[in-house]
Short mmCIF file of C-alpha atoms in Angstrom, two decimals:
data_model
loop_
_atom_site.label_atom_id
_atom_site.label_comp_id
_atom_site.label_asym_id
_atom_site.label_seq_id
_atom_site.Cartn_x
_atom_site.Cartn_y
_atom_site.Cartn_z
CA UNK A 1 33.54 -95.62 25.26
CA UNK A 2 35.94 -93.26 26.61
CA UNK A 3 35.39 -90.42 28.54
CA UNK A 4 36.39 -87.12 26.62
CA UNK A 5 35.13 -84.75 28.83
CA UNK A 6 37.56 -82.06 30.01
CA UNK A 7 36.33 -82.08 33.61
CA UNK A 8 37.56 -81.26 36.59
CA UNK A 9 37.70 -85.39 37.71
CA UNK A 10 39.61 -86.02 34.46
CA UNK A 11 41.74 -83.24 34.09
CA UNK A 12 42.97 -84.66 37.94
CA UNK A 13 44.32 -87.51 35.91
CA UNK A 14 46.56 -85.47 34.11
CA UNK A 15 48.21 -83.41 37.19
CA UNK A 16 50.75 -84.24 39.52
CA UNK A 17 52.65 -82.70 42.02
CA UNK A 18 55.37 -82.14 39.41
CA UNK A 19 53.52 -80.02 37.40
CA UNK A 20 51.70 -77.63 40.28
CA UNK A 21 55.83 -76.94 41.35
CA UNK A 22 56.61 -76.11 37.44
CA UNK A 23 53.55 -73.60 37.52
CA UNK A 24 54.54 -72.51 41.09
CA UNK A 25 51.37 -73.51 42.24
CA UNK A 26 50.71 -73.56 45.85
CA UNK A 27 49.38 -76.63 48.09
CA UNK A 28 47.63 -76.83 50.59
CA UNK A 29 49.00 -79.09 52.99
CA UNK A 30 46.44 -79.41 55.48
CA UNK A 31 43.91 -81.02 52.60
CA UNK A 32 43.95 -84.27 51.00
CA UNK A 33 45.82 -84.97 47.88
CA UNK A 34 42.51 -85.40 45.36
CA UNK A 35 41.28 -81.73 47.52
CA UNK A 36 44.47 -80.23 46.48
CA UNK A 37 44.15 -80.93 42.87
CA UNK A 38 40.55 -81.06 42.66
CA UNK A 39 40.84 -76.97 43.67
CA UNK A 40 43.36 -76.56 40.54
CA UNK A 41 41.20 -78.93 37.87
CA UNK A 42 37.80 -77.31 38.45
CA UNK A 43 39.48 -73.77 37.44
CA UNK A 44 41.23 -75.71 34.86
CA UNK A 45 38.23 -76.75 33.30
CA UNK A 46 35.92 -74.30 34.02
CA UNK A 47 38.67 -72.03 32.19
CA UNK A 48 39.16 -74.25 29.24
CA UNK A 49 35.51 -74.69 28.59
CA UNK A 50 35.18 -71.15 27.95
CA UNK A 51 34.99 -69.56 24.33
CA UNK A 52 37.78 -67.33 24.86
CA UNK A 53 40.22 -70.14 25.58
CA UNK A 54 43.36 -70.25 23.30
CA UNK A 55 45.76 -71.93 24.36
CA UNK A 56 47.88 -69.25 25.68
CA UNK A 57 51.85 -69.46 27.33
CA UNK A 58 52.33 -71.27 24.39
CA UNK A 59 55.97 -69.75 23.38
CA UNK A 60 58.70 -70.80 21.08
CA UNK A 61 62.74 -70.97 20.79
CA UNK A 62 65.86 -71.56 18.73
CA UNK A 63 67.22 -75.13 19.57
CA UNK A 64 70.77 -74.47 20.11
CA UNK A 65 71.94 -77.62 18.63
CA UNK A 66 69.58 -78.46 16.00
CA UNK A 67 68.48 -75.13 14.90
CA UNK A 68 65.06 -76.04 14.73
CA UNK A 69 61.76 -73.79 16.75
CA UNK A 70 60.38 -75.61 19.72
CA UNK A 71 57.95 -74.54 21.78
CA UNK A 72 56.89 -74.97 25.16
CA UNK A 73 54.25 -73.74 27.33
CA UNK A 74 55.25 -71.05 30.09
CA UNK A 75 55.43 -71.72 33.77
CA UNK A 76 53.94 -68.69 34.44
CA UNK A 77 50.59 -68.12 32.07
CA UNK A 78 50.47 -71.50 30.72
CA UNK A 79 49.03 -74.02 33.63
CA UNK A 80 45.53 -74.34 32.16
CA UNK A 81 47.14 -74.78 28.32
CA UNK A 82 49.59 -77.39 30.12
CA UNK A 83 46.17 -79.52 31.01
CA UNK A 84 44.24 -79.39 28.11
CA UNK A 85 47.27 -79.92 26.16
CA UNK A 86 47.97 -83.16 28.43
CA UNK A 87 44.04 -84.12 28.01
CA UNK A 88 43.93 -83.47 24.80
CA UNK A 89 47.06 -86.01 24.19
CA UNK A 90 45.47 -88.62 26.56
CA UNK A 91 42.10 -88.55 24.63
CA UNK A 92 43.82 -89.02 21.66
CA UNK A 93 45.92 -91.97 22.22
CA UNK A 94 43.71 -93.62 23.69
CA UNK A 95 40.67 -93.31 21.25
CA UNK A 96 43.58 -93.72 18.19
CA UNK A 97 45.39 -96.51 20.25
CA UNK A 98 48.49 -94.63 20.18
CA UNK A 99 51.55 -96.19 20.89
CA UNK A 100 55.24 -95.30 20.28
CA UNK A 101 58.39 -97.44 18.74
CA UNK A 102 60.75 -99.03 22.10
CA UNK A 103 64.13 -97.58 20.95
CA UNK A 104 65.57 -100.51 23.15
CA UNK A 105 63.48 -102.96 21.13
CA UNK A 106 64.20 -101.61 17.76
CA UNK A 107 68.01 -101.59 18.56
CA UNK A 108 68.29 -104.78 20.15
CA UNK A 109 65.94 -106.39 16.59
CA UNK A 110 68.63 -104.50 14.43
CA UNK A 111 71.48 -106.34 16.82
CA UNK A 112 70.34 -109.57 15.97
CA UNK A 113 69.21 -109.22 12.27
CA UNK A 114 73.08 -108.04 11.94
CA UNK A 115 74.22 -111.19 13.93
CA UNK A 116 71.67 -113.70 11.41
CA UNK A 117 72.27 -115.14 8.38
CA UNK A 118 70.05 -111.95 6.69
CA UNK A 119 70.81 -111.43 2.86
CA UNK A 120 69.61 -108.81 0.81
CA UNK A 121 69.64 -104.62 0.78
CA UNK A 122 69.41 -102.57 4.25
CA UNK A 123 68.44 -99.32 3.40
CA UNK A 124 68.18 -96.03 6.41
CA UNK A 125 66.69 -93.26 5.56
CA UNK A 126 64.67 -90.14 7.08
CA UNK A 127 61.92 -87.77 6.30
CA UNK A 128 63.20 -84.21 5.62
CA UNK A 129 62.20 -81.81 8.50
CA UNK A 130 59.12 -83.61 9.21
CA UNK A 131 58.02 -81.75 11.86
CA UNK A 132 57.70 -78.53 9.88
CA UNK A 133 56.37 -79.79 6.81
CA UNK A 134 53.44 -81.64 7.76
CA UNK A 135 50.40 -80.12 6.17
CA UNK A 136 47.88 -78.77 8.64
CA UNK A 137 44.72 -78.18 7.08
CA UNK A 138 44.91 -82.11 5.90
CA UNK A 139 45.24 -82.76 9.83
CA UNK A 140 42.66 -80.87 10.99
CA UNK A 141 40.12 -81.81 8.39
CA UNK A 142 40.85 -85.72 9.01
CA UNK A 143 40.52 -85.58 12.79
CA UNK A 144 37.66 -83.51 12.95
CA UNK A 145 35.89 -85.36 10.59
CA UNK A 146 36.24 -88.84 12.19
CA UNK A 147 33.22 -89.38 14.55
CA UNK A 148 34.51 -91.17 17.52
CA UNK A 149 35.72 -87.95 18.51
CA UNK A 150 33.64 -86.09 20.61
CA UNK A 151 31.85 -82.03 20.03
CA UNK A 152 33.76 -81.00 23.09
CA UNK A 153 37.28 -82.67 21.58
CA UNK A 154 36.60 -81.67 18.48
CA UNK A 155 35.87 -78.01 19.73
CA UNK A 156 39.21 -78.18 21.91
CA UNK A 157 40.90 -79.52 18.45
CA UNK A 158 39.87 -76.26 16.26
CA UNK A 159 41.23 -73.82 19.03
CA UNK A 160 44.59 -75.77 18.91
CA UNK A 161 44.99 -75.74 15.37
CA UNK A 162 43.97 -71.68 15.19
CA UNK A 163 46.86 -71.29 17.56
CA UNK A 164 48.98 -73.49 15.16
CA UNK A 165 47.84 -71.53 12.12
CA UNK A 166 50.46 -69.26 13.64
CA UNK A 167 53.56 -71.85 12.95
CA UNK A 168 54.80 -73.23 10.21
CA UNK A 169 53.94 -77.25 10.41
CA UNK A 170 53.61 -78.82 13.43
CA UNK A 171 54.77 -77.47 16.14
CA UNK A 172 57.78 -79.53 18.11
CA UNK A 173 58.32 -79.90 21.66
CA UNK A 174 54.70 -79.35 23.41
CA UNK A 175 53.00 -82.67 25.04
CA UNK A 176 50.48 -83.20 22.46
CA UNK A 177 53.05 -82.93 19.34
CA UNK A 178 55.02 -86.91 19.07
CA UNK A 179 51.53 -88.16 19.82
CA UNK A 180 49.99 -86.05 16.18
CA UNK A 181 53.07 -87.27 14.45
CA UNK A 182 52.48 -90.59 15.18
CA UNK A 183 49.23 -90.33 13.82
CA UNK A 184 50.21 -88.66 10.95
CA UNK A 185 52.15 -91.97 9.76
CA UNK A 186 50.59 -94.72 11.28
CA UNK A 187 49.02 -95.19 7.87
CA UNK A 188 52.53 -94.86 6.02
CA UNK A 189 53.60 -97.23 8.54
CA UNK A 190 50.95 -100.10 7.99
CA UNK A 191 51.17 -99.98 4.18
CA UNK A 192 55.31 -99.98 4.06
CA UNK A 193 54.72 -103.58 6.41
CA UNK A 194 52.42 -105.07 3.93
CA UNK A 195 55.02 -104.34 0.52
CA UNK A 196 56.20 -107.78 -0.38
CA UNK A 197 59.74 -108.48 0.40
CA UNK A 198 60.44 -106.69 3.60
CA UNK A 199 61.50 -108.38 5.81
CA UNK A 200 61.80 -106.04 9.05
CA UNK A 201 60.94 -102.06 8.99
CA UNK A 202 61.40 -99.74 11.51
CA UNK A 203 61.02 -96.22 12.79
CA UNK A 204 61.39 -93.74 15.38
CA UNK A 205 59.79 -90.31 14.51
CA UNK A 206 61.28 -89.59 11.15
CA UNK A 207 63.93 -92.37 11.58
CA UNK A 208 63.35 -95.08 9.32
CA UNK A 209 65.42 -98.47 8.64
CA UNK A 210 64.52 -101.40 6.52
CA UNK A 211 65.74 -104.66 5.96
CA UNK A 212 63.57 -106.03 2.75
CA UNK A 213 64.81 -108.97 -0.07
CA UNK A 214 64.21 -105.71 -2.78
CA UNK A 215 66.01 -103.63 -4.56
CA UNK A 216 67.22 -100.19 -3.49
CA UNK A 217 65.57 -98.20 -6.21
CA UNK A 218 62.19 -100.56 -5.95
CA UNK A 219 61.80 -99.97 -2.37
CA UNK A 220 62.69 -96.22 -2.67
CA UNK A 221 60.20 -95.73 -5.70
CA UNK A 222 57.41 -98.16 -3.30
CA UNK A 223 57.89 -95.56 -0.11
CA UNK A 224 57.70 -92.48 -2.07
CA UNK A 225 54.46 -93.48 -3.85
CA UNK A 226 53.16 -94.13 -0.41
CA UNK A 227 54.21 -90.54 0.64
CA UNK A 228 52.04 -89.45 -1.80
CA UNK A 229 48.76 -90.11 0.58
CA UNK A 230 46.41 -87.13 1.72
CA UNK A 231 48.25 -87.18 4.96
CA UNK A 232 51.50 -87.02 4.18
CA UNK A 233 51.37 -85.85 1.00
CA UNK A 234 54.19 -82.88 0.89
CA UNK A 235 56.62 -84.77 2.98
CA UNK A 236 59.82 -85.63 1.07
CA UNK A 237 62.82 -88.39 2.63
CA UNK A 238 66.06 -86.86 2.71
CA UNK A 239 68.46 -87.81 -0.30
CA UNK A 240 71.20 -89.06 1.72
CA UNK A 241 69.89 -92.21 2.51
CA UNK A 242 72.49 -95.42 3.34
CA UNK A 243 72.19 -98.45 1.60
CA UNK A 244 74.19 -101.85 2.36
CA UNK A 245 73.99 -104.74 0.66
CA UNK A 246 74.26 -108.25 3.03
CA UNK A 247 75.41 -111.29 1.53
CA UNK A 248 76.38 -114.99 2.80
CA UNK A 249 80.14 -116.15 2.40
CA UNK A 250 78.68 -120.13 1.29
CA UNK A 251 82.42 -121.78 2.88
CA UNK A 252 82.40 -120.25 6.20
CA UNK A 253 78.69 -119.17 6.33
CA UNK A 254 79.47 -116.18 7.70
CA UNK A 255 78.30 -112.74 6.81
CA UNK A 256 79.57 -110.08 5.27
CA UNK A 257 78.41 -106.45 3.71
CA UNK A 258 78.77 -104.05 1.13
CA UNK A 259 77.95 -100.41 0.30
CA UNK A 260 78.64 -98.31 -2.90
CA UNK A 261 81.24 -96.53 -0.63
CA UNK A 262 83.02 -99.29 0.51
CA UNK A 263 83.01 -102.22 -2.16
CA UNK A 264 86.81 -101.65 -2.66
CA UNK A 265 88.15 -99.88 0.55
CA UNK A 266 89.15 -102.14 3.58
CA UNK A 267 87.58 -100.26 6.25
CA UNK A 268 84.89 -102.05 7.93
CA UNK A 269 81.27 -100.87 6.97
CA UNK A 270 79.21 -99.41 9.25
CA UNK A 271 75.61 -97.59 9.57
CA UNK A 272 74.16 -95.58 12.53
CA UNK A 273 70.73 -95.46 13.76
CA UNK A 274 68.87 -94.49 17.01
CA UNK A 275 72.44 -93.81 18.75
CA UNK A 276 74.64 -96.91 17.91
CA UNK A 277 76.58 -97.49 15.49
CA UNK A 278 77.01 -100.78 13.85
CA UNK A 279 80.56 -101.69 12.64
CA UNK A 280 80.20 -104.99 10.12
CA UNK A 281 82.31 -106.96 7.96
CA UNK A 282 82.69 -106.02 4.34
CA UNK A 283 85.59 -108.95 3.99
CA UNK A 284 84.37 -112.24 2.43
CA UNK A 285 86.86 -114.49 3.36
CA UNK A 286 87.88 -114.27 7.33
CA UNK A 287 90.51 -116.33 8.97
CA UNK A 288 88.44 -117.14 11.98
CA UNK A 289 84.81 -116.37 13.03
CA UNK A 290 85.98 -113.84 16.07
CA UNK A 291 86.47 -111.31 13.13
CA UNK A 292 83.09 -111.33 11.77
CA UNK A 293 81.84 -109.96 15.11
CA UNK A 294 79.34 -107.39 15.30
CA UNK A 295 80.66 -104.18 17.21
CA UNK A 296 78.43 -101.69 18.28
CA UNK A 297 79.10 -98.41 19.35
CA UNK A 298 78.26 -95.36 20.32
CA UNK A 299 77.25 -93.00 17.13
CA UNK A 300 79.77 -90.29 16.31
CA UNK A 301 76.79 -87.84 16.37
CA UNK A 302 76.02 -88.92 20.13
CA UNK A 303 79.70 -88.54 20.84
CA UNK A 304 79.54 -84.86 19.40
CA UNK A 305 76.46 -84.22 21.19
CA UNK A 306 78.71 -84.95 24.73
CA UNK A 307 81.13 -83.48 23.63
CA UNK A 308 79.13 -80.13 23.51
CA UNK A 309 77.70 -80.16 26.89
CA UNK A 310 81.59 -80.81 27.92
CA UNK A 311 81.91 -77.49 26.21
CA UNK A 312 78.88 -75.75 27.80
CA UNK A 313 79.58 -76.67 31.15
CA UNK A 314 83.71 -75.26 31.22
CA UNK A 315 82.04 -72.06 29.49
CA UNK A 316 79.16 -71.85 31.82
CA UNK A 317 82.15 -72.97 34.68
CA UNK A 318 84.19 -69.57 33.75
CA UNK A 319 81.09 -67.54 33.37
CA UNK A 320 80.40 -68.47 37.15
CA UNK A 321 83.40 -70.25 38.63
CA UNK A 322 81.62 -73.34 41.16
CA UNK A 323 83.79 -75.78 41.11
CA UNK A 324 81.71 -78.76 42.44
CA UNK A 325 78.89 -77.97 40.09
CA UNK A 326 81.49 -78.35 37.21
CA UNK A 327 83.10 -82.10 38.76
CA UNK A 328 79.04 -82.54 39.52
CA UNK A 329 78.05 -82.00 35.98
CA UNK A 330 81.31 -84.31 34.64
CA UNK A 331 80.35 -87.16 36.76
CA UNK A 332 76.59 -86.79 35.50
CA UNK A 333 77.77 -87.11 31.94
CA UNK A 334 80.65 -89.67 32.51
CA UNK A 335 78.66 -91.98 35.17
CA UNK A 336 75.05 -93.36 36.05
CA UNK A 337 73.01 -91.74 38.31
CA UNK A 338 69.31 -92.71 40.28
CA UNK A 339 66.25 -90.90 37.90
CA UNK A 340 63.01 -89.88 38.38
CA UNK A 341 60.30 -91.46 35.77
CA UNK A 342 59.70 -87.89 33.93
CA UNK A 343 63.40 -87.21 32.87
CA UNK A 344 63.50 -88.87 28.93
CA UNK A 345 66.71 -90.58 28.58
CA UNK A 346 66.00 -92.94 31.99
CA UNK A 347 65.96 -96.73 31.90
CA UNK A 348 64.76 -99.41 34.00
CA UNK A 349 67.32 -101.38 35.67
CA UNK A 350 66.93 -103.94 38.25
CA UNK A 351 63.37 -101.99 38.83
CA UNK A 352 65.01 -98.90 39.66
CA UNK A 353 65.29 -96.31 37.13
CA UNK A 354 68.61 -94.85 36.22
CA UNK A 355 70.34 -92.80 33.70
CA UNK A 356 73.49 -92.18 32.06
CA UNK A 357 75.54 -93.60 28.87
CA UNK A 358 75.63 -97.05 30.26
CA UNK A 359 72.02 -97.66 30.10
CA UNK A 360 70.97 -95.36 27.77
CA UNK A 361 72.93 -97.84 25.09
CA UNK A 362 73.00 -100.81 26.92
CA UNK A 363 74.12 -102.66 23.64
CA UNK A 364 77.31 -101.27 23.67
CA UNK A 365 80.17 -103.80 23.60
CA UNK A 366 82.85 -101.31 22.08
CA UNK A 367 83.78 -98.77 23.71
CA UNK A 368 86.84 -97.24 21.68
CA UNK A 369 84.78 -93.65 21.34
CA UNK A 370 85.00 -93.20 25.01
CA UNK A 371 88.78 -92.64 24.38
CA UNK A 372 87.82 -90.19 22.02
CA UNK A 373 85.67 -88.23 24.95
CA UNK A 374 88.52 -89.00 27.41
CA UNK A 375 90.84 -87.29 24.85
CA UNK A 376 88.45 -84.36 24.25
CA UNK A 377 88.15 -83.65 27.92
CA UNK A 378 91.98 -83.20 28.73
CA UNK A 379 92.19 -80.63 25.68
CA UNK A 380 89.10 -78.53 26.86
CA UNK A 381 90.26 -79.02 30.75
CA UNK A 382 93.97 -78.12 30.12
CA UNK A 383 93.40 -75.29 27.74
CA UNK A 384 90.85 -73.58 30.15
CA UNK A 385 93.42 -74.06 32.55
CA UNK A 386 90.94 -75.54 35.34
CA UNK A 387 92.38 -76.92 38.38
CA UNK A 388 91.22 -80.30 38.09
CA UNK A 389 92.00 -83.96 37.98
CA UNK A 390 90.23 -85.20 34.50
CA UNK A 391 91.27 -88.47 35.11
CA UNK A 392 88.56 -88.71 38.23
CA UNK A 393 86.31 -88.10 35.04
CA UNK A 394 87.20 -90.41 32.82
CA UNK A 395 84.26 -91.48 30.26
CA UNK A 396 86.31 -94.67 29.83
CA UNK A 397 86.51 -95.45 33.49
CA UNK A 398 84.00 -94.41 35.03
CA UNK A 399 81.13 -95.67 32.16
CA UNK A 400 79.79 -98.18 35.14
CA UNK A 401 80.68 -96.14 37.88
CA UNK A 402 77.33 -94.89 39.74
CA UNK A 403 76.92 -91.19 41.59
CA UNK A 404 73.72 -90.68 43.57
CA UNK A 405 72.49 -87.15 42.87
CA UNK A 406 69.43 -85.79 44.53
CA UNK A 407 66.72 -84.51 42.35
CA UNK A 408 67.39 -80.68 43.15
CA UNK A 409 71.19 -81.20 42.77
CA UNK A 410 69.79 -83.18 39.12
CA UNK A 411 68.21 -79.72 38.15
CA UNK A 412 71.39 -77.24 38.67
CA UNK A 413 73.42 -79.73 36.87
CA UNK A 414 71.32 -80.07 33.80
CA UNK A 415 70.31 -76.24 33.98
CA UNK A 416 73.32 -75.06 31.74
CA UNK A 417 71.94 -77.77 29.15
CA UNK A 418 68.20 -76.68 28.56
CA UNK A 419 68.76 -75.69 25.08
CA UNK A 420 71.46 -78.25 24.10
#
């Protein structure tokens, strides 16, 4: 049975060293490391356990990009809401058995579905702002009521979801929030695998993509009846879901696709999910099998999303002219670069974990929308009229070029980004 207890020895196993610097906590370096933290847990939990405890540093902000309220939990007030929220999450998943969807494994599935001899509808599709219109109360009352939680959980539960009652759905962004979303649908999940006909399904938070031997309208009409479940009753899909159509060319075996869009045009058809985009061949007759190639790419929304922390860092750059921190913060966003395990968009390579577009999509083998960045970056250079070579940044060139930035040197660059 697992050990719920927010005490001092298990609150340890949710602090690092990382986490005392956020909170600008100080150590004391003539103790041992379990002393150190052992000091800051035992306040921690003698603080938490305490009827007045509400979660507090708990604020929230406009994402700049998406437009959406996050929340995070102040350095300042919020070290003792940081732990419980971190506790809270590791009870959970591991009482729930937790896990989350490999992007890397989902992509590199979709890669080879695309490059089989699949027939029959592919249909992507998301929930409408998920996040915000999951239903509360219906959370709450089925996680309090399921006994292998414990009183002092299920006590640390109710003070977390008075302090939601102040939001509107669930809130995004704190530690505890992908791990409640993922038991929110974990049921949606399981019943979507057991429809008859699908043949692979997918998803990434409110990402979904299926591959199923159905029709469109059957396997729309099957997923919103399964919406309709206590827990996610309320949440809607959005109604511009993609559907293709994959068929088998029977003389060259090869195969080829379809969408309502694009029965009649000659451009190739393509659909986007979890960063790539997937360029496949709507022609049924091909001259040779080179031209039935999958390409993937980079998505065009990925593209604009570089393409705006280009912008950011020449505004930021003639806010407060430093010209190394502006070639520093180019080469982070055209190169790779060493990471540390807690920054999100690191992967393992050769056991060392690094960062960057090159291994963030590792299945890229087209890069034509690298031009597009190249091109993008010599109009925003030259009409800012900064004094610098762009071709030393070139997304193009330099997309296996590696820089090694120190951790501190890692923070000033991505400072100008935070809300990105």
């Amino acid at each position: 049975m697992l050990d719920q207890r927010f005490s001092a020895e298990n609150l340890h196993k949710s602090l690092n060293r990382k986490i005392l610097i956020r909170h600008q906590l100080r150590e004391d370096i003539n103790a041992s490391k379990s002393m150190r933290y052992l000091r800051y847990t035992t306040l921690a939990s003698s603080q938490i356990s305490k009827d007045e405890f509400d979660f507090p540093g708990i604020h929230s902000y406009k994402h700049n990009r998406t437009k959406t309220t996050t929340y995070s939990v102040e350095a300042r007030t919020g070290f003792y809401t940081d732990l419980a929220l971190r506790r809270l999450n590791r009870t959970l998943r591991g009482v729930f058995k937790i896990s989350f969807s490999d992007r890397h494994a989902i992509s590199k599935q979709i890669s080879s579905i695309f490059q089989s001899d699949f027939t029959g509808t592919i249909i992507k599709l998301d929930i409408k702002s998920f996040y915000e219109n999951v239903n509360l109360n219906t959370l709450q009352d089925k996680l309090l009521d399921d006994r292998i939680l414990s009183n002092e959980t299920k006590v640390i539960l109710r003070k977390l979801f008075r302090k939601f009652k102040e939001y509107k759905g669930l809130p995004r962004g704190l530690s505890i929030s992908s791990t409640l979303s993922e038991y929110v649908l974990r049921d949606f999940d399981k019943k979507i695998r057991m429809i008859d006909g699908i043949y692979f399904y997918a998803r990434y938070v409110d990402d979904i993509i299926i591959f199923c031997h159905l029709d469109r309208d059957v396997i729309k009409a099957e997923l919103e009846c399964i919406l309709e479940a206590k827990l996610t009753k309320g949440l809607k899909f959005n109604k511009k879901e993609q559907v293709i159509y994959a068929s088998i060319d029977h003389k060259d075996h090869l195969p080829y696709y379809s969408s309502i869009k694009s029965v009649t045009s000659k451009r190739p058809v393509s659909i986007d999910f979890l960063g790539y985009r997937y360029i496949l061949n709507n022609k049924k007759k091909q001259s040779n099998k080179k031209q039935s190639a999958l390409k993937i790419q980079i998505s065009e929304k990925k593209i604009d999303r570089v393409k705006r922390k280009v912008q950011i860092a020449i505004i930021d750059f003639l806010r407060a002219p430093n010209i190394q921190l502006l070639k520093d913060r180019l080469k982070f966003l055209s190169g790779t670069y060493p990471l540390h395990q807690n920054y999100k968009t690191a992967a393992h390579h050769n056991n060392q974990l690094k960062g960057g577009l090159r291994f963030t999509y590792p299945l890229l083998n087209d890069l034509t929308p690298l031009r597009g960045l190249d091109r993008y970056l010599i109009q925003r250079v030259s009409t800012s009229r900064i004094p610098i070579s762009t071709n030393e940044f070139s997304f193009l060139k330099r997309f296996t070029e590696h820089e090694n930035f120190t951790e501190e040197r890692i923070k000033e660059i991505i400072e100008c980004w935070k809300h990105a």
